Structures are given as C-alpha cells and as structure tokens.
Amino acid sequence: MTTNSAAWILEPKAHPFVVKEAPTYTPEANEILVKNHALAIAPVDGGIQTRAWFPITYPAILGQDVAGEVVAIGPNVTRFKIGDRVIGHGAGFATKSIRDFAFQNYTVILTNMASELPDNISYEEGCVVPLGLSTASCGLFQDDHLGLQLPTEPRGVNSGVVLVWGGASSVGSNAIQLVVSAGYEVFTTASPKNFEIVKKLGASQVFDYNSPTVVQEITAALQGKTLAGALDCIGFVATPMTVEVVRKSEGNKFVSTVKPGFESPEGITVKHIFGTTLKDNHVGKAIYEDFLPKALKVGTFTPAPSPLIAGHGLESIQGAVDLQAKGTSAQKIIVTL
C-alpha cells in the first residue's frame, strides 16, 4: 500500500464531499485490508450528509459496500490471502472508526463480513451485495429477530412462508434469495414492472404494493399456510401494512423492519434492524463464510439488484449520492475506482 485518499465530509451537512488524503491502515486480528475497485451508495449516505441525523465524528468518511483486492491480512487470518478478490461490508457505523468505511481507496474489513468473489462476477456486480445481505440476514436469522433456520448450499428444507415487503429493493433482493436458500417459501411485494425480477430471485407469489387491496390479497393467499415471519425492507407506510398482514395470519407474529420508530402493537413484535450486528454473533460467519462463497461460486445466489455505474473515482461519489437521493428501482448505484 502506498498512500490513501478518501471522500470526506468535513463538517455536518457539508456539500460536496472533499477528496483528500486519508490515513494508511494496518489490519488487526481477523481483519483484511482491501484495495477498493468498486463502491456502492446507500440511502443512509445521502441522509447523513444532508441531515446529519446519525452521530458521527467530523471530518467523516461514509460508505459500507466494497469490492476489491486483498492487499494485507491481519493475525489469525487463514481464509484469505493477498491478491484475493473479495466483497465486504465495512462496519464503520458500528465501530465509529474511519478505517472501516468504504468511500476511500482502502478499507479494513472483518473476515466474518467478507466473502470471496468468483472470477466470473465483476467487482461492480459484487459490490451491490454486502449491506443489503447483512441487513436482510440480521432481520431474518438473528435470534432476537425472526430466528429462521440459516441458509445452506445445497438449499435447506423448512416449512412456512416469509413475507418480504419490497422485494426489488437492495435488502429485499438479498432477503428473497436467503429465505429460499434456507428452505422457506417467499411471498413478496413489488411494482408490476419488477414482478419478473423478484420471481427470478425465487419469490413464489408477488403482489403489487400499490394495490389498495394488497393487504387483503396477501392475507387471502396465506390462508392455510404458516407465516414464519415478515421482513419489511421499505418502512414508513409499508411497516403498518406488513403488521396488518401478520395480525391476520397464522404463525410468527414478528416483523423485522429497516426503519426505526415503530411501536409494537399488542400481540405483535416490530423490531428495527441494524445491519452490522451480525458481526458480533454466529450469523456473520454463517452468511459470509459458510454460505455465500459457495453459493456465489455455483450460481445459486446472484448479486442483486443490478448495478448502475454513476462514475469513476472518488470525485464521482457526490454525484452518485445525489443520484441515489432521487430514487432507484431494482438498481444499486456504483462508483468504480
């Protein structure tokens, strides 16, 4: 490693990002240092820049999704070697350390939040996975959320239906595939233009979330089936509708949601997902080490949603964040390095 640069936010609500030198990092135990070749943009990045609603120390670096090449390994690391192609989830929002954020040339990644990337999958394609995968996994498999059986390759066999509200989103695209790999049936919602996309990912039934009768339609389809739980990937008006489906169905009265601030109504648990908590429990290793590398290699797990490349270089991050703020459908915005 020579020198490092990053796209910085120098103070709260500062616009644009400023590209300047960043520290160089040495990976510690169970960490790898990745030279980034592609970065992904998440809604949280623009939200923090414009509203400063998340407590971080300034000047700050943002970003969580990386795809690149291992350039250094820390003590106790045996899974990876220098030169390996990887994808990883930078845990900076949990660790509060700039070394763990994505919007720079080099990022430190925990080994239980990193996966080998097969040669047939580009960095741009692979980069769409980590944050959505981690968030979905926390909501689906952690003991304090839905607690589903873990995904396996070959796929498991379990009974029950999981409702994934917002199946074409980043979290939803990963959730559908994870649930199917765990052996459950998936019902999901999407706009009609994305029905075929979510069916290809593995959903057995898809419902138009804009339909005024969508709750009744899903409830009717669940008659005679057992609901293993619900994952709301959208929040706001979606969570109350998800809760209503759960209320009217037989099974697990639990909704994992990506948005905070919802109270649990009587008889139903609604819990917010923080997408980095899997680093501290068995789910991180189960997903990033035991499941994902093999599933990517054999093609039973597909990077989704599709990448939309918004520019090249750290100087392109501001434009990419601004583009993401306008909204995307079945796509994730990428910057290459």
Tab-separated table of C-alpha atoms in Angstrom:
chain	number	residue	atom	x	y	z
A	1	MET	CA	0.000	0.000	0.000
A	2	THR	CA	1.297	3.463	-0.901
A	3	THR	CA	-0.994	6.359	0.053
A	4	ASN	CA	-4.691	6.514	0.753
A	5	SER	CA	-7.323	9.075	-0.223
A	6	ALA	CA	-10.954	9.392	0.802
A	7	ALA	CA	-14.092	11.378	0.061
A	8	TRP	CA	-14.594	13.359	3.268
A	9	ILE	CA	-17.484	15.274	4.793
A	10	LEU	CA	-15.605	17.994	6.632
A	11	GLU	CA	-18.479	19.162	8.846
A	12	PRO	CA	-22.184	18.426	9.404
A	13	LYS	CA	-24.326	18.921	6.278
A	14	ALA	CA	-21.278	19.882	4.168
A	15	HIS	CA	-21.702	19.516	0.403
A	16	PRO	CA	-19.866	18.321	-1.634
A	17	PHE	CA	-17.589	15.569	-0.405
A	18	VAL	CA	-13.952	16.685	-0.438
A	19	VAL	CA	-11.376	14.255	-1.811
A	20	LYS	CA	-8.118	14.455	0.114
A	21	GLU	CA	-5.532	12.302	1.810
A	22	ALA	CA	-6.594	9.706	4.391
A	23	PRO	CA	-4.548	7.608	6.839
A	24	THR	CA	-2.984	4.315	5.879
A	25	TYR	CA	-4.227	1.292	7.795
A	26	THR	CA	-2.792	-1.969	9.102
A	27	PRO	CA	-5.310	-4.793	9.588
A	28	GLU	CA	-5.561	-6.271	13.059
A	29	ALA	CA	-6.599	-9.771	14.143
A	30	ASN	CA	-9.368	-11.256	11.982
A	31	GLU	CA	-9.251	-8.317	9.558
A	32	ILE	CA	-8.197	-7.798	5.955
A	33	LEU	CA	-7.214	-4.631	4.135
A	34	VAL	CA	-8.970	-4.246	0.785
A	35	LYS	CA	-7.897	-2.058	-2.132
A	36	ASN	CA	-11.293	-0.944	-3.368
A	37	HIS	CA	-12.246	-1.354	-7.030
A	38	ALA	CA	-15.974	-0.585	-6.651
A	39	LEU	CA	-18.105	1.132	-4.003
A	40	ALA	CA	-21.890	1.202	-3.621
A	41	ILE	CA	-24.132	4.030	-2.458
A	42	ALA	CA	-26.861	3.521	0.145
A	43	PRO	CA	-29.735	5.851	1.119
A	44	VAL	CA	-28.142	6.353	4.540
A	45	ASP	CA	-25.149	8.102	2.939
A	46	GLY	CA	-27.168	10.953	1.487
A	47	GLY	CA	-29.347	11.125	4.578
A	48	ILE	CA	-26.367	11.628	6.862
A	49	GLN	CA	-24.772	14.176	4.546
A	50	THR	CA	-27.873	16.340	4.175
A	51	ARG	CA	-29.491	15.926	7.605
A	52	ALA	CA	-26.621	14.829	9.901
A	53	TRP	CA	-29.075	12.613	11.776
A	54	PHE	CA	-26.564	9.885	12.688
A	55	PRO	CA	-23.970	10.684	15.398
A	56	ILE	CA	-20.541	10.622	13.740
A	57	THR	CA	-17.287	12.484	14.309
A	58	TYR	CA	-16.239	15.069	11.712
A	59	PRO	CA	-14.408	15.141	9.414
A	60	ALA	CA	-16.082	11.882	8.409
A	61	ILE	CA	-15.953	9.151	5.770
A	62	LEU	CA	-19.119	7.242	4.810
A	63	GLY	CA	-19.963	4.147	2.782
A	64	GLN	CA	-20.322	0.443	3.607
A	65	ASP	CA	-20.222	-1.681	0.418
A	66	VAL	CA	-16.844	-2.551	-1.073
A	67	ALA	CA	-15.474	-4.896	-3.704
A	68	GLY	CA	-11.777	-5.174	-4.328
A	69	GLU	CA	-8.497	-6.969	-3.778
A	70	VAL	CA	-6.902	-8.086	-0.519
A	71	VAL	CA	-3.594	-6.254	-0.050
A	72	ALA	CA	-2.824	-7.134	3.593
A	73	ILE	CA	-4.053	-9.620	6.185
A	74	GLY	CA	-4.073	-9.399	9.961
A	75	PRO	CA	-3.127	-12.015	12.559
A	76	ASN	CA	-5.238	-15.203	12.691
A	77	VAL	CA	-6.495	-14.755	9.112
A	78	THR	CA	-6.411	-18.049	7.202
A	79	ARG	CA	-9.394	-17.705	4.839
A	80	PHE	CA	-7.847	-15.002	2.679
A	81	LYS	CA	-4.502	-14.316	1.065
A	82	ILE	CA	-3.030	-11.266	-0.633
A	83	GLY	CA	-4.453	-10.923	-4.131
A	84	ASP	CA	-7.844	-12.500	-3.404
A	85	ARG	CA	-10.902	-10.872	-4.972
A	86	VAL	CA	-13.467	-10.101	-2.263
A	87	ILE	CA	-16.630	-8.244	-1.366
A	88	GLY	CA	-17.159	-6.893	2.131
A	89	HIS	CA	-19.328	-4.852	4.450
A	90	GLY	CA	-17.422	-2.028	6.108
A	91	ALA	CA	-18.567	-1.801	9.709
A	92	GLY	CA	-17.723	1.847	10.323
A	93	PHE	CA	-21.163	2.799	11.621
A	94	ALA	CA	-20.722	0.215	14.374
A	95	THR	CA	-17.030	0.723	15.132
A	96	LYS	CA	-17.061	4.528	14.644
A	97	SER	CA	-13.623	4.201	13.012
A	98	ILE	CA	-12.834	5.809	9.631
A	99	ARG	CA	-10.714	2.782	8.666
A	100	ASP	CA	-13.896	0.714	8.360
A	101	PHE	CA	-15.789	2.969	5.921
A	102	ALA	CA	-15.966	2.458	2.155
A	103	PHE	CA	-15.573	5.847	0.473
A	104	GLN	CA	-11.792	5.640	0.187
A	105	ASN	CA	-9.157	3.728	-1.730
A	106	TYR	CA	-8.517	1.235	1.078
A	107	THR	CA	-10.932	-0.194	3.674
A	108	VAL	CA	-10.450	-2.556	6.618
A	109	ILE	CA	-12.990	-5.412	6.595
A	110	LEU	CA	-13.690	-8.003	9.294
A	111	THR	CA	-13.251	-11.526	7.952
A	112	ASN	CA	-16.738	-12.521	9.131
A	113	MET	CA	-18.168	-9.729	6.957
A	114	ALA	CA	-16.197	-10.588	3.808
A	115	SER	CA	-16.638	-13.187	1.079
A	116	GLU	CA	-14.523	-14.465	-1.772
A	117	LEU	CA	-15.721	-13.127	-5.144
A	118	PRO	CA	-15.606	-15.624	-8.041
A	119	ASP	CA	-13.748	-14.567	-11.181
A	120	ASN	CA	-16.944	-14.657	-13.258
A	121	ILE	CA	-18.554	-11.898	-11.164
A	122	SER	CA	-17.268	-8.366	-11.708
A	123	TYR	CA	-16.407	-6.007	-8.865
A	124	GLU	CA	-19.290	-3.783	-9.954
A	125	GLU	CA	-21.744	-6.681	-9.726
A	126	GLY	CA	-20.390	-7.990	-6.441
A	127	CYS	CA	-20.400	-4.597	-4.778
A	128	VAL	CA	-24.215	-4.453	-4.694
A	129	VAL	CA	-24.390	-7.308	-2.181
A	130	PRO	CA	-22.849	-6.633	1.261
A	131	LEU	CA	-25.032	-4.052	3.036
A	132	GLY	CA	-28.287	-5.481	1.696
A	133	LEU	CA	-27.139	-9.001	2.517
A	134	SER	CA	-26.095	-8.105	6.059
A	135	THR	CA	-29.284	-6.182	6.788
A	136	ALA	CA	-31.509	-8.958	5.469
A	137	SER	CA	-29.508	-11.581	7.365
A	138	CYS	CA	-29.803	-9.691	10.659
A	139	GLY	CA	-33.570	-9.411	10.298
A	140	LEU	CA	-34.087	-12.983	9.167
A	141	PHE	CA	-31.650	-15.129	11.121
A	142	GLN	CA	-30.583	-13.432	14.343
A	143	ASP	CA	-32.091	-14.972	17.460
A	144	ASP	CA	-33.527	-11.610	18.540
A	145	HIS	CA	-35.310	-11.152	15.206
A	146	LEU	CA	-37.093	-13.827	13.120
A	147	GLY	CA	-34.611	-16.539	14.104
A	148	LEU	CA	-35.109	-18.550	10.904
A	149	GLN	CA	-33.018	-21.578	10.050
A	150	LEU	CA	-29.820	-20.482	8.287
A	151	PRO	CA	-29.391	-20.679	4.503
A	152	THR	CA	-27.312	-23.522	3.145
A	153	GLU	CA	-25.834	-24.666	-0.137
A	154	PRO	CA	-27.418	-27.013	-1.204
A	155	ARG	CA	-30.664	-25.408	-0.079
A	156	GLY	CA	-32.384	-26.390	3.129
A	157	VAL	CA	-35.950	-27.613	3.519
A	158	ASN	CA	-38.171	-25.862	6.066
A	159	SER	CA	-41.884	-25.211	6.337
A	160	GLY	CA	-43.564	-21.849	6.380
A	161	VAL	CA	-43.813	-18.650	4.369
A	162	VAL	CA	-41.765	-15.499	4.869
A	163	LEU	CA	-43.260	-12.196	3.715
A	164	VAL	CA	-40.624	-9.866	2.246
A	165	TRP	CA	-42.166	-6.422	1.728
A	166	GLY	CA	-40.231	-4.592	-1.009
A	167	GLY	CA	-38.616	-7.477	-2.855
A	168	ALA	CA	-36.915	-5.422	-5.593
A	169	SER	CA	-35.042	-3.261	-3.083
A	170	SER	CA	-31.446	-3.931	-2.142
A	171	VAL	CA	-32.403	-5.587	1.147
A	172	GLY	CA	-35.352	-7.357	-0.451
A	173	SER	CA	-33.360	-8.791	-3.364
A	174	ASN	CA	-30.951	-10.381	-0.912
A	175	ALA	CA	-33.676	-11.443	1.513
A	176	ILE	CA	-35.628	-13.387	-1.106
A	177	GLN	CA	-32.577	-15.424	-2.051
A	178	LEU	CA	-31.559	-16.008	1.562
A	179	VAL	CA	-35.034	-17.205	2.552
A	180	VAL	CA	-35.261	-19.554	-0.426
A	181	SER	CA	-31.799	-20.940	0.376
A	182	ALA	CA	-32.985	-21.555	3.918
A	183	GLY	CA	-35.825	-23.646	2.535
A	184	TYR	CA	-38.840	-21.403	3.111
A	185	GLU	CA	-41.427	-20.093	0.653
A	186	VAL	CA	-41.330	-16.359	-0.132
A	187	PHE	CA	-44.237	-14.010	-0.693
A	188	THR	CA	-43.137	-10.521	-1.679
A	189	THR	CA	-44.358	-7.148	-2.897
A	190	ALA	CA	-43.058	-5.055	-5.786
A	191	SER	CA	-44.240	-2.731	-8.521
A	192	PRO	CA	-45.572	-4.674	-11.529
A	193	LYS	CA	-42.550	-3.752	-13.670
A	194	ASN	CA	-40.356	-5.678	-11.220
A	195	PHE	CA	-42.536	-8.777	-10.823
A	196	GLU	CA	-40.383	-10.941	-13.099
A	197	ILE	CA	-37.192	-9.792	-11.363
A	198	VAL	CA	-38.336	-10.925	-7.921
A	199	LYS	CA	-39.802	-14.153	-9.276
A	200	LYS	CA	-36.457	-14.953	-10.854
A	201	LEU	CA	-34.826	-14.381	-7.459
A	202	GLY	CA	-37.121	-17.044	-6.021
A	203	ALA	CA	-40.388	-15.480	-4.826
A	204	SER	CA	-43.340	-17.837	-5.273
A	205	GLN	CA	-46.008	-15.115	-5.190
A	206	VAL	CA	-45.712	-11.383	-5.868
A	207	PHE	CA	-48.202	-8.654	-5.005
A	208	ASP	CA	-48.452	-5.054	-6.218
A	209	TYR	CA	-47.749	-2.913	-3.158
A	210	ASN	CA	-49.642	-0.016	-4.782
A	211	SER	CA	-52.866	-2.019	-4.907
A	212	PRO	CA	-55.466	-0.630	-2.474
A	213	THR	CA	-56.331	-4.230	-1.541
A	214	VAL	CA	-52.780	-5.579	-1.218
A	215	VAL	CA	-53.164	-6.483	2.464
A	216	GLN	CA	-56.325	-8.453	1.778
A	217	GLU	CA	-54.711	-10.159	-1.228
A	218	ILE	CA	-51.688	-11.334	0.739
A	219	THR	CA	-53.817	-12.396	3.701
A	220	ALA	CA	-56.043	-14.467	1.428
A	221	ALA	CA	-53.025	-16.126	-0.200
A	222	LEU	CA	-51.671	-17.035	3.239
A	223	GLN	CA	-54.829	-18.907	4.232
A	224	GLY	CA	-53.877	-22.466	5.136
A	225	LYS	CA	-50.183	-21.560	5.369
A	226	THR	CA	-47.982	-20.762	8.358
A	227	LEU	CA	-46.184	-17.435	8.382
A	228	ALA	CA	-42.597	-17.813	9.585
A	229	GLY	CA	-42.327	-14.037	9.956
A	230	ALA	CA	-42.124	-10.829	7.941
A	231	LEU	CA	-39.277	-8.596	6.799
A	232	ASP	CA	-40.197	-5.044	5.813
A	233	CYS	CA	-37.490	-3.608	3.536
A	234	ILE	CA	-39.196	-0.239	2.970
A	235	GLY	CA	-40.541	1.175	6.251
A	236	PHE	CA	-42.905	4.126	6.696
A	237	VAL	CA	-46.332	3.142	5.282
A	238	ALA	CA	-45.083	-0.361	4.472
A	239	THR	CA	-44.495	-1.420	8.079
A	240	PRO	CA	-48.111	-0.807	9.199
A	241	MET	CA	-49.349	-2.809	6.202
A	242	THR	CA	-46.879	-5.597	6.957
A	243	VAL	CA	-48.079	-5.620	10.560
A	244	GLU	CA	-51.668	-5.887	9.381
A	245	VAL	CA	-50.867	-8.954	7.260
A	246	VAL	CA	-49.093	-10.565	10.211
A	247	ARG	CA	-52.027	-9.753	12.507
A	248	LYS	CA	-54.463	-11.535	10.189
A	249	SER	CA	-52.282	-14.600	9.501
A	250	GLU	CA	-51.330	-17.740	11.395
A	251	GLY	CA	-47.759	-18.073	12.571
A	252	ASN	CA	-44.897	-15.961	13.906
A	253	LYS	CA	-46.170	-12.533	14.981
A	254	PHE	CA	-42.874	-10.762	14.298
A	255	VAL	CA	-41.927	-8.013	11.835
A	256	SER	CA	-38.286	-7.050	11.244
A	257	THR	CA	-38.086	-3.590	9.669
A	258	VAL	CA	-35.324	-1.442	8.188
A	259	LYS	CA	-36.834	1.763	9.621
A	260	PRO	CA	-36.817	2.649	13.329
A	261	GLY	CA	-39.560	4.374	15.258
A	262	PHE	CA	-42.413	1.864	15.098
A	263	GLU	CA	-44.112	0.735	18.293
A	264	SER	CA	-45.089	-2.903	18.625
A	265	PRO	CA	-48.886	-3.259	18.658
A	266	GLU	CA	-50.441	-5.705	21.096
A	267	GLY	CA	-49.613	-9.291	20.185
A	268	ILE	CA	-47.032	-8.410	17.503
A	269	THR	CA	-43.339	-7.602	17.816
A	270	VAL	CA	-41.896	-4.950	15.492
A	271	LYS	CA	-38.126	-4.589	15.674
A	272	HIS	CA	-35.698	-2.356	13.809
A	273	ILE	CA	-32.704	-3.955	12.070
A	274	PHE	CA	-29.205	-2.529	12.486
A	275	GLY	CA	-27.317	-4.171	9.642
A	276	THR	CA	-23.910	-4.586	11.298
A	277	THR	CA	-24.957	-6.546	14.395
A	278	LEU	CA	-24.207	-9.876	12.694
A	279	LYS	CA	-20.505	-9.130	13.161
A	280	ASP	CA	-20.933	-9.927	16.853
A	281	ASN	CA	-22.815	-13.228	16.610
A	282	HIS	CA	-22.948	-16.526	14.728
A	283	VAL	CA	-24.837	-15.075	11.760
A	284	GLY	CA	-21.831	-13.198	10.318
A	285	LYS	CA	-19.731	-16.340	9.904
A	286	ALA	CA	-22.735	-18.398	8.788
A	287	ILE	CA	-23.522	-15.990	5.953
A	288	TYR	CA	-20.157	-14.642	4.790
A	289	GLU	CA	-18.029	-17.732	5.349
A	290	ASP	CA	-20.239	-20.829	5.335
A	291	PHE	CA	-22.919	-19.864	2.790
A	292	LEU	CA	-22.154	-17.008	0.416
A	293	PRO	CA	-18.789	-18.019	-1.120
A	294	LYS	CA	-20.106	-21.416	-2.205
A	295	ALA	CA	-23.494	-20.064	-3.328
A	296	LEU	CA	-21.836	-17.378	-5.480
A	297	LYS	CA	-19.457	-19.920	-6.976
A	298	VAL	CA	-22.161	-22.382	-8.015
A	299	GLY	CA	-24.553	-19.616	-9.072
A	300	THR	CA	-27.431	-20.296	-6.686
A	301	PHE	CA	-27.040	-16.792	-5.249
A	302	THR	CA	-26.986	-13.885	-7.711
A	303	PRO	CA	-25.755	-10.368	-6.899
A	304	ALA	CA	-28.828	-8.136	-6.897
A	305	PRO	CA	-30.154	-5.579	-7.571
A	306	SER	CA	-28.433	-4.627	-10.826
A	307	PRO	CA	-25.532	-2.167	-10.609
A	308	LEU	CA	-25.938	1.307	-12.087
A	309	ILE	CA	-22.481	2.799	-12.565
A	310	ALA	CA	-22.554	6.522	-11.814
A	311	GLY	CA	-18.908	7.407	-12.352
A	312	HIS	CA	-15.269	6.567	-11.779
A	313	GLY	CA	-13.043	7.784	-8.973
A	314	LEU	CA	-13.671	9.242	-5.536
A	315	GLU	CA	-14.572	12.556	-7.171
A	316	SER	CA	-17.705	10.840	-8.540
A	317	ILE	CA	-19.110	9.924	-5.153
A	318	GLN	CA	-21.003	13.189	-4.636
A	319	GLY	CA	-22.795	12.861	-7.960
A	320	ALA	CA	-23.600	9.236	-7.163
A	321	VAL	CA	-25.011	10.130	-3.730
A	322	ASP	CA	-27.117	12.886	-5.303
A	323	LEU	CA	-28.369	10.448	-7.949
A	324	GLN	CA	-29.322	7.896	-5.322
A	325	ALA	CA	-31.290	10.535	-3.426
A	326	LYS	CA	-33.587	10.860	-6.452
A	327	GLY	CA	-34.577	7.210	-6.008
A	328	THR	CA	-33.857	3.966	-7.810
A	329	SER	CA	-35.892	0.914	-8.773
A	330	ALA	CA	-34.309	-2.558	-8.821
A	331	GLN	CA	-30.848	-0.950	-9.102
A	332	LYS	CA	-27.972	-0.002	-6.816
A	333	ILE	CA	-25.685	2.900	-7.645
A	334	ILE	CA	-21.987	2.120	-8.007
A	335	VAL	CA	-18.773	4.120	-8.309
A	336	THR	CA	-15.708	2.381	-9.720
A	337	LEU	CA	-12.133	3.104	-8.603
